[in-house]
Amino acid sequence: MLKKLPLSWSRYIPAGLTLVLGVGLSALSFALVWNWEDKRRDYEMHRRIDDIAIGIERQLNSDLDTVLALSDYMKAFSVVERSSFTSFVGRPLSVHPSLQLLAWAPRVPNLERPNYEAKARTETDPSFEITERGPGGELRKAGQRSEYFPAFYVEPTAGNETILGFDLAGHPEIRVALDQARDTGEMVVTSYPGLTQGNSELGLLAIVPIYKNSTKPTTLESRRQLLQGFVLGVFRGKDIFQTSLKGRNTDYLTIYLASEVPGKQEAPSLLPRTRYPVLKNLAGDGKIQQFAVLFQSSSQQVLTALAGTEREVKSNCPILDNPGPEYTACQRLLKISGRQWSLYVSATAEIRSTRKHWRSWGTLTMGMLWTLIPVTYMLTALSRSAQIEKLAGERVLQAEQLQTAYQQLELEQGKSEELLLNVLPAAIALRLKDNEHNIAESFAEVTVMFADIVGFTELSSRISATAVVKVLNDIFSAFDHLADRHGLEKIKTIGDAYMVVGGLPTPREDHAEAIANMAIDMLHEIRLLSLDHSEPFSIRIGISTGPVVAGVIGLKKFIYDLWGDTVNIASRMESHGITGCIQVTAETYEILKDKYTFQRRGAIQIKGKGYMITYLLTGKKDD
């Protein structure tokens, strides 16, 4: 056993510095990764909120379009029979799960009330009469007043029997919305209060005025005189959310949705002063009820938003970067039928259980371990350094011999590495040398390009095999030089097709621009090669941007390859492209449109994808 020799304190300095530096870097890495995790979580939550907002906006616009379509149908005919009305609304009712009913409420002057009731008894229900809500919420025969707006056509009838014949102007909250729709000539959206006591299901009511002559009068007075009636649509609030959020991640979230705040001006009453009395319980406050609801994803319930709900939802935003006092990080403004609605997303208390910073703690743990390992090693080495120094002289000769062998080994290793780098990217080759067997990574955004030599099969049939190989070698060698010049990664060649990608294995922000520049240079290069070989070479190029999975496959003749929808779409962009043109997807166009010029090709049928909007890249924009 070797005898320990006394050591000078100065020899401990490297170990001490390593310890201090390692702990400091570990703490710094911990803070940086913690901050990155928070930002990443905020980014993912932003995307979830955007997805929710898009779904609700599309669903509401689609639902309200059914009411507008029905209003256009009513305007197109002076008289619409019940059978025609039923036939027209059949399809909207079948394809919109949230649609509770569609109705037509004509304007019925008091003098014409007997005729309307008699007609309705003949066409629909022998017991039909114009009704209103009593003090206790019960339905009763409507009292005498100058005019009525009964629900004359109602589909589906089943389940909505109590609405048939109900005088909408007799309901205070609905009457104010009718006033607003009549005087503006526009669709009014309000909260649906239900017509009878006990009907507490939250809903949305859309009202569109219909005027005589099917045109919107230009003055307020003419709108009141020419009013023919109203088209109404009632939508179940719960079904609106369940349909629009189907397939979307709403775990641990609560959604607050509010329509545009109605104007504070009071709309004139639809019921002018006459000798007939107006019941006291019909007086409205002149304000349209705002549609404001709270959807709880955990229970799939839709609740009425109370006062202060909006403020509470804002303050519970799951995004950490949400400074007050407005708290707008979780807010989205929706465009619903030309109006601006507000959407807020808040988090439940359970979401905290998902906020784990295991990466930052893992980084700290690994940093401390990697600090302790060299420090321990250095301290152990110090105790043996004296003995090693004694043996150093004896090893000089052996070292010289080893050095010669090592140099030879390095020469051979250099050749092997050069060969390996011709097959794989440098970063991947390095990982393989480190004995990493399963190499697979996901990349959130890269740009993939496919290029194919047009007519090469015909060319190869009329020239020798040696000439074919030489032509391909000249073309692909030129492309390889372009890939190196633009810092891109060539993946492979398949026959006369060439595949290159930007943004991996080392991510870069300008991957789309680099691919675009290479594609432009490739068109120029192929023209030069056509002159050199006296052959009319031409290529098709397809480009797509998006996520991919990359990795090394195989045990023999292995390659570094890519998979994913982005690769398939890039291939389709090439195969469905135009000779001598660069065809790109809409995603690539959005990234490059500020710096490059494009020609919109429009929607084309893509195999396996349906119709896609594509563009032709024509060059760089002049600075």
Coordinates of C-alpha atoms in Angstrom, one line a residue:
M1 CA 0.0 0.0 0.0
L2 CA 1.3 3.4 -1.0
K3 CA 2.3 5.8 1.8
K4 CA 0.5 9.1 1.9
L5 CA 2.7 12.1 1.6
P6 CA 2.1 15.5 3.2
L7 CA 0.4 18.0 0.8
S8 CA 0.7 21.8 0.6
W9 CA -2.5 23.9 1.2
S10 CA -2.1 25.6 -2.2
R11 CA -2.7 22.3 -3.9
Y12 CA -6.3 22.3 -2.6
I13 CA -7.1 25.6 -4.4
P14 CA -8.3 23.9 -7.7
A15 CA -10.6 21.6 -5.8
G16 CA -12.0 24.6 -3.8
L17 CA -12.5 26.7 -6.9
T18 CA -14.2 23.8 -8.7
L19 CA -16.6 23.3 -5.8
V20 CA -17.5 27.0 -5.6
L21 CA -17.9 27.3 -9.4
G22 CA -19.9 24.1 -9.7
V23 CA -22.3 25.1 -6.9
G24 CA -22.7 28.6 -8.5
L25 CA -23.4 27.2 -11.9
S26 CA -25.8 24.7 -10.6
A27 CA -27.8 27.4 -8.8
L28 CA -27.8 29.6 -11.9
S29 CA -28.9 26.7 -14.1
F30 CA -31.6 25.9 -11.6
A31 CA -33.0 29.5 -11.7
L32 CA -32.8 29.6 -15.5
V33 CA -34.6 26.3 -16.0
W34 CA -37.2 27.2 -13.4
N35 CA -37.9 30.4 -15.4
W36 CA -37.9 28.5 -18.6
E37 CA -40.4 26.0 -17.3
D38 CA -42.7 28.9 -16.2
K39 CA -42.5 30.5 -19.6
R40 CA -43.0 27.2 -21.4
R41 CA -46.1 26.6 -19.3
D42 CA -47.4 30.1 -20.0
Y43 CA -46.8 29.5 -23.7
E44 CA -48.7 26.2 -23.7
M45 CA -51.5 27.8 -21.8
H46 CA -51.7 30.6 -24.3
R47 CA -52.1 28.0 -27.0
R48 CA -54.8 26.2 -25.1
I49 CA -56.7 29.5 -24.6
D50 CA -56.3 30.4 -28.3
D51 CA -57.7 27.0 -29.2
I52 CA -60.6 27.4 -26.9
A53 CA -61.4 30.9 -28.2
I54 CA -61.2 29.7 -31.8
G55 CA -63.6 26.8 -31.1
I56 CA -66.2 29.0 -29.3
E57 CA -65.9 31.8 -31.9
R58 CA -66.5 29.4 -34.8
Q59 CA -69.4 27.6 -33.1
L60 CA -71.2 30.8 -32.1
N61 CA -70.8 32.3 -35.6
S62 CA -72.0 29.1 -37.2
D63 CA -75.0 29.0 -34.8
L64 CA -76.0 32.6 -35.3
D65 CA -75.6 32.2 -39.1
T66 CA -78.6 29.8 -39.0
V67 CA -80.8 32.7 -37.6
L68 CA -79.5 35.1 -40.2
A69 CA -80.1 32.5 -42.9
L70 CA -83.7 32.1 -41.7
S71 CA -84.2 35.9 -41.7
D72 CA -83.0 36.0 -45.4
Y73 CA -85.4 33.3 -46.2
M74 CA -88.3 35.2 -44.6
K75 CA -87.3 38.4 -46.5
A76 CA -87.3 36.5 -49.8
F77 CA -91.1 35.8 -49.7
S78 CA -94.0 38.0 -48.8
V79 CA -95.8 35.1 -47.2
V80 CA -94.1 32.0 -45.8
E81 CA -96.4 29.0 -45.1
R82 CA -95.9 26.8 -42.1
S83 CA -94.9 23.8 -44.2
S84 CA -92.2 25.8 -46.0
F85 CA -90.9 27.2 -42.7
T86 CA -90.7 23.7 -41.2
S87 CA -89.0 22.3 -44.3
F88 CA -86.4 25.2 -44.4
V89 CA -85.4 24.9 -40.7
G90 CA -85.2 21.1 -40.7
R91 CA -81.5 20.9 -41.7
P92 CA -80.2 23.7 -39.3
L93 CA -82.0 21.9 -36.4
S94 CA -80.4 18.6 -37.3
V95 CA -76.8 19.9 -37.7
H96 CA -76.6 22.3 -34.8
P97 CA -76.9 20.4 -31.5
S98 CA -77.1 23.6 -29.4
L99 CA -80.1 25.0 -31.4
Q100 CA -83.2 24.6 -29.1
L101 CA -85.7 26.3 -31.5
L102 CA -86.2 28.6 -34.4
A103 CA -89.3 30.7 -34.5
W104 CA -91.2 33.4 -36.4
A105 CA -93.1 36.0 -34.4
P106 CA -95.2 38.3 -36.7
R107 CA -96.5 41.7 -35.7
V108 CA -100.2 41.3 -34.9
P109 CA -102.3 44.4 -34.3
N110 CA -105.0 44.1 -31.8
L111 CA -107.7 44.3 -34.4
E112 CA -106.3 41.3 -36.3
R113 CA -105.7 39.2 -33.2
P114 CA -109.0 37.1 -33.6
N115 CA -108.1 36.3 -37.2
Y116 CA -104.5 35.2 -36.3
E117 CA -105.7 33.0 -33.4
A118 CA -108.3 31.4 -35.7
K119 CA -105.8 30.8 -38.4
A120 CA -103.4 29.2 -35.9
R121 CA -106.1 27.0 -34.5
T122 CA -106.7 25.7 -38.0
E123 CA -103.1 25.2 -38.9
T124 CA -101.5 24.0 -35.6
D125 CA -103.3 23.6 -32.3
P126 CA -107.1 23.9 -31.9
S127 CA -106.5 25.5 -28.5
F128 CA -104.0 28.1 -29.8
E129 CA -104.2 31.6 -28.2
I130 CA -101.9 34.5 -27.6
T131 CA -100.5 34.1 -24.1
E132 CA -98.3 35.9 -21.6
R133 CA -96.7 35.2 -18.3
G134 CA -98.6 35.9 -15.1
P135 CA -97.3 37.2 -11.8
G136 CA -96.4 33.6 -10.7
G137 CA -94.7 32.7 -13.9
E138 CA -97.8 30.7 -15.2
L139 CA -99.0 31.1 -18.8
R140 CA -102.3 32.9 -19.3
K141 CA -104.3 34.5 -22.0
A142 CA -102.6 37.8 -23.1
G143 CA -104.4 41.0 -22.0
Q144 CA -105.6 43.7 -24.3
R145 CA -102.9 45.9 -25.9
S146 CA -102.3 47.6 -29.2
E147 CA -100.2 44.9 -30.8
Y148 CA -98.6 41.5 -30.1
F149 CA -95.6 39.5 -31.2
P150 CA -96.7 35.9 -30.7
A151 CA -94.5 32.9 -31.6
F152 CA -96.5 31.9 -34.6
Y153 CA -94.2 29.3 -36.2
V154 CA -92.0 27.3 -33.8
E155 CA -89.7 24.4 -34.7
P156 CA -89.3 21.8 -33.3
T157 CA -92.7 21.9 -31.8
A158 CA -92.0 18.9 -29.5
G159 CA -90.6 20.2 -26.2
N160 CA -91.5 23.9 -27.1
E161 CA -95.3 23.7 -26.8
T162 CA -95.4 26.5 -24.2
I163 CA -93.6 28.9 -26.5
L164 CA -96.2 28.5 -29.3
G165 CA -98.4 31.6 -29.1
F166 CA -96.4 33.3 -26.4
D167 CA -96.4 37.1 -26.8
L168 CA -92.7 38.0 -26.8
A169 CA -93.5 41.7 -26.2
G170 CA -95.2 40.7 -23.0
H171 CA -91.9 39.6 -21.5
P172 CA -90.0 42.6 -20.0
E173 CA -86.5 41.4 -20.8
I174 CA -87.3 40.1 -24.3
R175 CA -89.3 43.2 -25.1
V176 CA -86.3 45.4 -24.6
A177 CA -84.3 43.3 -27.0
L178 CA -87.1 43.5 -29.5
D179 CA -87.1 47.3 -29.3
Q180 CA -83.4 47.4 -29.9
A181 CA -83.6 45.0 -32.9
R182 CA -86.5 46.9 -34.4
D183 CA -84.9 50.3 -34.1
T184 CA -81.4 49.3 -35.3
G185 CA -82.4 46.8 -38.0
E186 CA -79.6 44.5 -36.8
M187 CA -79.5 41.1 -35.0
V188 CA -79.6 41.4 -31.2
V189 CA -78.1 38.7 -29.0
T190 CA -79.2 38.5 -25.4
S191 CA -79.5 36.0 -22.6
Y192 CA -82.5 33.8 -22.9
P193 CA -84.5 34.1 -19.6
G194 CA -87.0 31.3 -20.3
L195 CA -90.7 32.0 -20.7
T196 CA -92.2 30.1 -17.8
Q197 CA -91.4 29.6 -14.1
G198 CA -89.1 26.7 -13.5
N199 CA -87.4 27.0 -16.9
S200 CA -83.9 27.8 -15.6
E201 CA -81.7 26.3 -18.3
L202 CA -79.3 29.0 -19.5
G203 CA -79.5 29.9 -23.1
L204 CA -78.8 32.5 -25.8
L205 CA -81.5 34.3 -27.7
A206 CA -80.9 35.8 -31.1
I207 CA -83.4 38.2 -32.6
V208 CA -83.5 39.5 -36.2
P209 CA -86.2 42.1 -37.4
I210 CA -88.1 41.6 -40.6
Y211 CA -89.5 44.6 -42.4
K212 CA -92.1 44.9 -45.1
N213 CA -90.8 45.1 -48.7
S214 CA -87.8 42.9 -47.4
T215 CA -85.5 45.9 -47.1
K216 CA -84.1 47.7 -44.1
P217 CA -85.8 51.1 -43.8
T218 CA -83.4 54.1 -43.5
T219 CA -85.1 56.0 -40.8
L220 CA -86.1 55.1 -37.2
E221 CA -89.8 56.1 -37.8
S222 CA -90.0 54.0 -41.0
R223 CA -88.5 51.0 -39.2
R224 CA -91.2 51.2 -36.6
Q225 CA -94.0 51.6 -39.1
L226 CA -92.8 48.9 -41.6
L227 CA -91.9 46.2 -38.9
Q228 CA -93.4 42.9 -40.0
G229 CA -92.1 40.7 -37.2
F230 CA -89.0 38.9 -35.8
V231 CA -87.1 35.8 -36.5
L232 CA -85.8 34.2 -33.3
G233 CA -83.3 31.5 -32.5
V234 CA -82.7 30.0 -29.0
F235 CA -79.5 28.1 -28.2
R236 CA -78.7 26.0 -25.2
G237 CA -75.7 27.4 -23.4
K238 CA -74.4 24.1 -22.2
D239 CA -74.6 22.6 -25.7
I240 CA -72.7 25.6 -27.2
F241 CA -69.8 24.9 -24.9
Q242 CA -69.8 21.1 -25.2
T243 CA -70.0 21.3 -29.0
S244 CA -67.3 24.0 -29.5
L245 CA -64.9 22.5 -26.9
K246 CA -65.2 18.9 -28.1
G247 CA -61.7 17.4 -28.4
R248 CA -60.0 20.5 -26.8
N249 CA -58.1 20.4 -23.6
T250 CA -60.1 22.2 -20.9
D251 CA -58.9 20.3 -17.8
Y252 CA -58.8 22.4 -14.6
L253 CA -60.2 25.4 -16.5
T254 CA -63.2 27.6 -16.0
I255 CA -64.4 29.7 -19.0
Y256 CA -66.2 33.0 -18.7
L257 CA -68.0 34.2 -21.9
A258 CA -69.8 37.6 -22.2
S259 CA -71.4 39.2 -25.2
E260 CA -70.8 42.8 -26.2
V261 CA -72.0 45.2 -23.4
P262 CA -75.3 46.6 -24.7
G263 CA -75.8 50.3 -25.1
K264 CA -77.2 52.1 -22.0
Q265 CA -79.8 54.0 -24.0
E266 CA -83.3 52.9 -23.4
A267 CA -85.1 51.6 -26.5
P268 CA -88.6 52.9 -27.1
S269 CA -91.3 50.4 -26.1
L270 CA -92.9 48.2 -28.8
L271 CA -96.2 48.8 -27.0
P272 CA -97.4 52.4 -27.7
R273 CA -99.9 54.1 -25.4
T274 CA -103.4 53.1 -26.2
R275 CA -106.7 52.8 -24.6
Y276 CA -105.8 49.2 -23.7
P277 CA -104.0 48.9 -20.4
V278 CA -100.5 47.4 -20.2
L279 CA -100.0 45.0 -17.3
K280 CA -97.6 46.2 -14.6
N281 CA -95.4 43.2 -14.7
L282 CA -94.4 44.0 -18.4
A283 CA -92.5 47.1 -17.5
G284 CA -88.8 46.8 -18.6
D285 CA -85.7 48.6 -17.3
G286 CA -84.7 49.6 -20.9
K287 CA -81.5 47.5 -20.8
I288 CA -80.7 44.4 -22.8
Q289 CA -79.6 41.5 -20.7
Q290 CA -76.0 40.7 -21.4
F291 CA -75.2 37.1 -22.2
A292 CA -72.6 36.3 -19.6
V293 CA -72.0 32.7 -18.4
L294 CA -69.5 30.6 -16.6
F295 CA -68.6 27.2 -17.9
Q296 CA -67.0 24.7 -15.5
S297 CA -65.1 22.1 -17.4
S298 CA -64.9 19.7 -14.4
S299 CA -68.7 19.4 -14.0
Q300 CA -69.7 20.4 -17.6
Q301 CA -72.1 23.0 -16.1
V302 CA -73.0 26.4 -17.4
L303 CA -73.8 29.0 -14.7
T304 CA -75.0 32.5 -14.8
A305 CA -72.1 35.0 -14.3
L306 CA -72.8 37.0 -11.2
A307 CA -71.5 40.5 -10.4
G308 CA -67.8 40.4 -9.8
T309 CA -67.4 37.1 -11.7
E310 CA -65.4 38.7 -14.4
R311 CA -62.9 40.3 -11.9
E312 CA -62.5 36.9 -10.1
V313 CA -61.9 35.1 -13.3
K314 CA -59.3 37.6 -14.4
S315 CA -57.4 37.3 -11.1
N316 CA -57.3 33.5 -11.4
C317 CA -55.6 33.4 -14.7
P318 CA -53.3 30.4 -14.9
I319 CA -50.6 32.4 -16.8
L320 CA -48.0 33.6 -14.4
D321 CA -47.1 36.6 -16.6
N322 CA -50.4 38.3 -16.0
P323 CA -49.8 41.8 -14.4
G324 CA -52.7 43.7 -12.9
P325 CA -54.9 45.6 -12.6
E326 CA -56.4 44.5 -16.0
Y327 CA -55.2 40.9 -15.9
T328 CA -55.6 40.5 -19.7
A329 CA -53.2 37.6 -20.3
C330 CA -56.1 35.1 -20.3
Q331 CA -58.5 37.4 -22.2
R332 CA -59.5 36.9 -25.8
L333 CA -61.7 39.1 -27.9
L334 CA -64.0 37.2 -30.2
K335 CA -65.7 38.5 -33.3
I336 CA -69.2 37.2 -33.2
S337 CA -71.5 38.3 -36.0
G338 CA -69.7 41.6 -36.3
R339 CA -69.7 42.3 -32.6
Q340 CA -66.9 42.0 -30.0
W341 CA -67.4 39.4 -27.2
S342 CA -65.0 38.8 -24.3
L343 CA -63.7 35.4 -23.3
Y344 CA -61.7 34.8 -20.1
V345 CA -60.1 31.6 -18.9
S346 CA -59.3 30.9 -15.2
A347 CA -57.8 27.9 -13.5
T348 CA -59.2 25.8 -10.7
A349 CA -57.2 25.1 -7.6
E350 CA -56.4 21.6 -8.9
I351 CA -54.2 23.0 -11.7
R352 CA -51.5 23.7 -9.1
S353 CA -50.9 19.9 -8.8
T354 CA -49.8 19.9 -12.5
R355 CA -47.2 22.7 -12.0
K356 CA -44.2 20.7 -11.2
H357 CA -40.6 22.0 -11.8
W358 CA -39.0 18.6 -12.1
R359 CA -36.6 19.8 -14.8
S360 CA -35.2 22.6 -12.7
W361 CA -34.8 20.3 -9.7
G362 CA -33.3 17.6 -11.9
T363 CA -30.9 20.2 -13.3
L364 CA -29.9 21.2 -9.8
T365 CA -29.4 17.6 -8.7
M366 CA -27.3 16.8 -11.7
G367 CA -25.3 19.9 -11.4
M368 CA -24.4 19.1 -7.8
L369 CA -23.6 15.5 -8.6
W370 CA -21.3 16.7 -11.5
T371 CA -19.7 19.1 -9.1
L372 CA -19.1 16.5 -6.4
I373 CA -17.6 13.9 -8.8
P374 CA -14.7 16.0 -10.0
V375 CA -14.1 17.5 -6.5
T376 CA -14.0 14.1 -5.0
Y377 CA -11.7 12.9 -7.7
M378 CA -9.4 15.9 -7.3
L379 CA -9.1 15.3 -3.6
T380 CA -8.4 11.7 -4.1
A381 CA -5.9 12.5 -6.8
L382 CA -4.0 14.9 -4.6
S383 CA -3.2 12.2 -2.0
R384 CA -1.7 10.0 -4.7
S385 CA 0.0 12.7 -6.8
A386 CA 3.4 12.2 -5.2
Q387 CA 3.5 8.5 -5.8
I388 CA 2.4 9.1 -9.4
E389 CA 5.2 11.6 -9.9
K390 CA 7.8 8.9 -8.9
L391 CA 6.4 6.5 -11.5
A392 CA 6.3 9.2 -14.3
G393 CA 9.9 8.8 -15.2
E394 CA 9.6 5.1 -15.7
R395 CA 6.8 5.6 -18.1
V396 CA 8.4 8.2 -20.4
L397 CA 9.7 5.5 -22.8
Q398 CA 6.4 3.8 -22.8
A399 CA 4.7 7.1 -23.4
E400 CA 6.8 7.8 -26.5
Q401 CA 5.9 4.4 -27.9
L402 CA 2.3 5.0 -27.1
Q403 CA 2.4 8.4 -28.6
T404 CA 3.5 6.9 -32.0
A405 CA 0.8 4.4 -31.9
Y406 CA -1.7 7.0 -30.8
Q407 CA -0.8 9.2 -33.8
Q408 CA -1.4 6.3 -36.1
L409 CA -4.7 5.6 -34.4
E410 CA -5.7 9.2 -34.7
L411 CA -5.0 9.1 -38.4
E412 CA -7.2 6.1 -38.9
Q413 CA -9.8 7.5 -36.5
G414 CA -9.8 10.7 -38.6
K415 CA -10.6 8.7 -41.7
S416 CA -13.4 6.9 -39.9
E417 CA -14.9 10.1 -38.6
E418 CA -14.7 11.7 -42.0
L419 CA -16.6 8.8 -43.5
L420 CA -19.1 8.9 -40.6
L421 CA -19.7 12.6 -41.2
N422 CA -20.5 12.0 -44.8
V423 CA -23.3 9.7 -43.6
L424 CA -24.7 11.5 -40.5
P425 CA -24.8 15.1 -39.2
A426 CA -21.9 16.0 -37.0
A427 CA -24.0 16.3 -33.8
I428 CA -25.6 12.9 -34.4
A429 CA -22.2 11.3 -35.2
L430 CA -20.9 12.6 -31.9
R431 CA -23.7 11.0 -30.1
L432 CA -23.2 7.7 -31.8
K433 CA -19.5 7.8 -30.8
D434 CA -20.7 8.3 -27.2
N435 CA -22.5 4.9 -27.5
E436 CA -26.0 6.4 -27.6
H437 CA -28.0 3.7 -29.4
N438 CA -31.6 5.0 -29.7
I439 CA -31.3 8.5 -31.2
A440 CA -34.7 10.1 -31.7
E441 CA -35.8 13.7 -31.2
S442 CA -38.9 15.9 -31.7
F443 CA -38.5 19.3 -33.3
A444 CA -41.3 21.8 -32.9
E445 CA -40.6 23.7 -36.1
V446 CA -38.4 22.9 -39.1
T447 CA -38.6 23.5 -42.8
V448 CA -38.4 20.5 -45.1
M449 CA -37.7 20.7 -48.9
F450 CA -38.1 18.0 -51.6
A451 CA -36.7 18.6 -55.1
D452 CA -37.3 16.2 -58.0
I453 CA -35.6 16.3 -61.4
V454 CA -38.4 16.4 -64.0
G455 CA -38.1 14.0 -66.9
F456 CA -35.1 12.2 -65.5
T457 CA -36.6 8.8 -66.1
E458 CA -36.9 9.6 -69.8
L459 CA -33.3 11.0 -69.9
S460 CA -31.9 7.8 -68.2
S461 CA -33.5 5.6 -70.8
R462 CA -31.6 7.3 -73.7
I463 CA -28.1 7.7 -72.1
S464 CA -25.7 5.2 -70.7
A465 CA -25.7 4.1 -67.0
T466 CA -22.3 5.8 -66.5
A467 CA -23.7 9.1 -68.0
V468 CA -26.8 8.8 -65.8
V469 CA -24.6 8.5 -62.6
K470 CA -22.4 11.3 -63.8
V471 CA -25.3 13.7 -64.4
L472 CA -26.9 12.8 -61.0
N473 CA -23.5 13.3 -59.3
D474 CA -23.0 16.7 -60.9
I475 CA -26.5 17.9 -60.0
F476 CA -26.6 16.5 -56.4
S477 CA -23.0 17.7 -55.8
A478 CA -24.0 21.2 -56.7
F479 CA -27.0 20.9 -54.4
D480 CA -24.7 19.6 -51.6
H481 CA -22.5 22.7 -52.0
L482 CA -25.6 24.9 -51.7
A483 CA -26.7 23.0 -48.6
D484 CA -23.3 23.6 -47.0
R485 CA -23.4 27.2 -48.0
H486 CA -26.7 27.8 -46.4
G487 CA -26.0 25.8 -43.3
L488 CA -28.7 23.1 -44.0
E489 CA -28.8 19.4 -43.5
K490 CA -29.0 17.1 -46.4
I491 CA -31.1 14.0 -45.4
K492 CA -31.0 11.7 -48.4
T493 CA -31.5 11.2 -52.1
I494 CA -34.1 8.8 -53.4
G495 CA -33.5 8.2 -57.1
D496 CA -33.6 11.6 -58.7
A497 CA -35.2 13.2 -55.6
Y498 CA -33.3 15.3 -53.2
M499 CA -34.3 16.0 -49.5
V500 CA -32.9 18.7 -47.3
V501 CA -34.1 20.2 -44.0
G502 CA -33.4 23.4 -42.0
G503 CA -33.6 23.7 -38.3
L504 CA -32.2 20.4 -37.2
P505 CA -30.3 18.7 -35.6
T506 CA -29.2 22.1 -34.3
P507 CA -32.3 24.4 -34.1
R508 CA -32.1 27.7 -35.9
E509 CA -34.7 30.5 -36.1
D510 CA -34.1 31.3 -39.8
H511 CA -34.6 27.7 -41.0
A512 CA -37.4 28.8 -43.4
E513 CA -35.4 31.6 -44.9
A514 CA -32.3 29.4 -45.4
I515 CA -34.4 26.8 -47.2
A516 CA -36.0 29.5 -49.4
N517 CA -32.6 30.9 -50.3
M518 CA -31.3 27.4 -51.2
A519 CA -34.4 26.7 -53.3
I520 CA -33.9 29.9 -55.3
D521 CA -30.2 29.0 -55.8
M522 CA -31.2 25.5 -56.9
L523 CA -33.3 26.9 -59.8
H524 CA -30.3 29.0 -60.8
E525 CA -27.9 26.1 -60.5
I526 CA -30.1 23.7 -62.5
R527 CA -30.1 26.2 -65.4
L528 CA -26.3 26.4 -65.4
L529 CA -26.1 22.6 -65.4
S530 CA -28.5 22.5 -68.3
L531 CA -26.1 24.6 -70.3
D532 CA -23.1 22.6 -69.2
H533 CA -24.7 19.2 -70.2
S534 CA -26.7 20.6 -73.1
E535 CA -29.8 19.0 -71.6
P536 CA -33.0 20.8 -70.6
F537 CA -32.9 20.0 -66.9
S538 CA -35.7 21.3 -64.7
I539 CA -36.9 20.6 -61.2
R540 CA -39.9 20.8 -59.0
I541 CA -39.5 22.0 -55.5
G542 CA -41.9 21.6 -52.5
I543 CA -41.4 23.2 -49.1
S544 CA -43.4 22.7 -45.8
T545 CA -42.8 24.0 -42.3
G546 CA -43.9 22.3 -39.1
P547 CA -42.9 19.7 -36.4
V548 CA -41.0 16.5 -37.2
V549 CA -39.4 13.5 -35.5
A550 CA -35.8 12.7 -36.4
G551 CA -33.6 9.8 -35.6
V552 CA -31.2 7.1 -36.7
I553 CA -32.7 3.8 -37.8
G554 CA -31.1 0.5 -38.8
L555 CA -28.1 -1.6 -37.8
K556 CA -26.5 -1.7 -41.2
K557 CA -26.3 1.1 -43.6
F558 CA -28.1 3.2 -41.1
I559 CA -29.3 6.7 -42.0
Y560 CA -30.5 9.8 -40.2
D561 CA -34.1 10.3 -41.3
L562 CA -37.2 12.3 -40.6
W563 CA -40.9 11.4 -40.0
G564 CA -44.1 13.3 -39.6
D565 CA -46.9 15.1 -41.4
T566 CA -44.5 18.0 -42.3
V567 CA -42.3 15.6 -44.3
N568 CA -45.3 14.1 -46.1
I569 CA -46.8 17.5 -47.0
A570 CA -43.4 18.7 -48.3
S571 CA -43.3 15.6 -50.5
R572 CA -46.8 16.4 -51.7
M573 CA -45.8 20.0 -52.4
E574 CA -43.2 18.7 -54.7
S575 CA -45.2 16.0 -56.4
H576 CA -48.2 18.3 -56.9
G577 CA -46.0 21.2 -57.9
I578 CA -45.2 23.0 -61.1
T579 CA -42.1 22.3 -63.2
G580 CA -39.5 25.0 -62.5
C581 CA -41.4 26.4 -59.5
I582 CA -41.1 26.4 -55.8
Q583 CA -44.4 25.4 -54.1
V584 CA -44.8 26.1 -50.4
T585 CA -47.5 25.6 -47.8
A586 CA -49.5 28.3 -46.1
E587 CA -47.4 27.9 -42.9
T588 CA -44.2 28.5 -44.8
Y589 CA -45.8 31.4 -46.6
E590 CA -46.8 33.1 -43.3
I591 CA -43.1 33.0 -42.1
L592 CA -41.6 34.2 -45.4
K593 CA -44.2 36.6 -46.8
D594 CA -42.5 39.8 -45.4
K595 CA -39.1 39.0 -47.1
Y596 CA -40.0 37.1 -50.2
T597 CA -42.4 37.5 -53.1
F598 CA -45.1 34.9 -53.8
Q599 CA -47.8 34.0 -56.2
R600 CA -50.9 32.5 -54.7
R601 CA -51.7 29.3 -56.4
G602 CA -54.9 28.8 -54.3
A603 CA -56.5 25.6 -53.1
I604 CA -55.3 22.3 -54.8
Q605 CA -56.3 18.7 -54.1
I606 CA -53.5 17.1 -52.1
K607 CA -53.5 13.3 -51.8
G608 CA -54.3 12.3 -48.3
K609 CA -54.9 15.9 -47.1
G610 CA -57.8 17.2 -49.2
Y611 CA -57.7 20.8 -50.5
M612 CA -54.8 22.9 -49.3
I613 CA -53.9 26.6 -50.0
T614 CA -50.5 26.8 -51.6
Y615 CA -48.2 29.5 -52.8
L616 CA -45.4 29.7 -55.4
L617 CA -42.2 31.3 -54.1
T618 CA -40.9 33.7 -56.9
G619 CA -37.9 35.5 -55.2
K620 CA -36.7 37.9 -52.6
K621 CA -38.3 41.2 -52.0
D622 CA -36.1 44.2 -52.9
D623 CA -34.7 45.9 -49.8

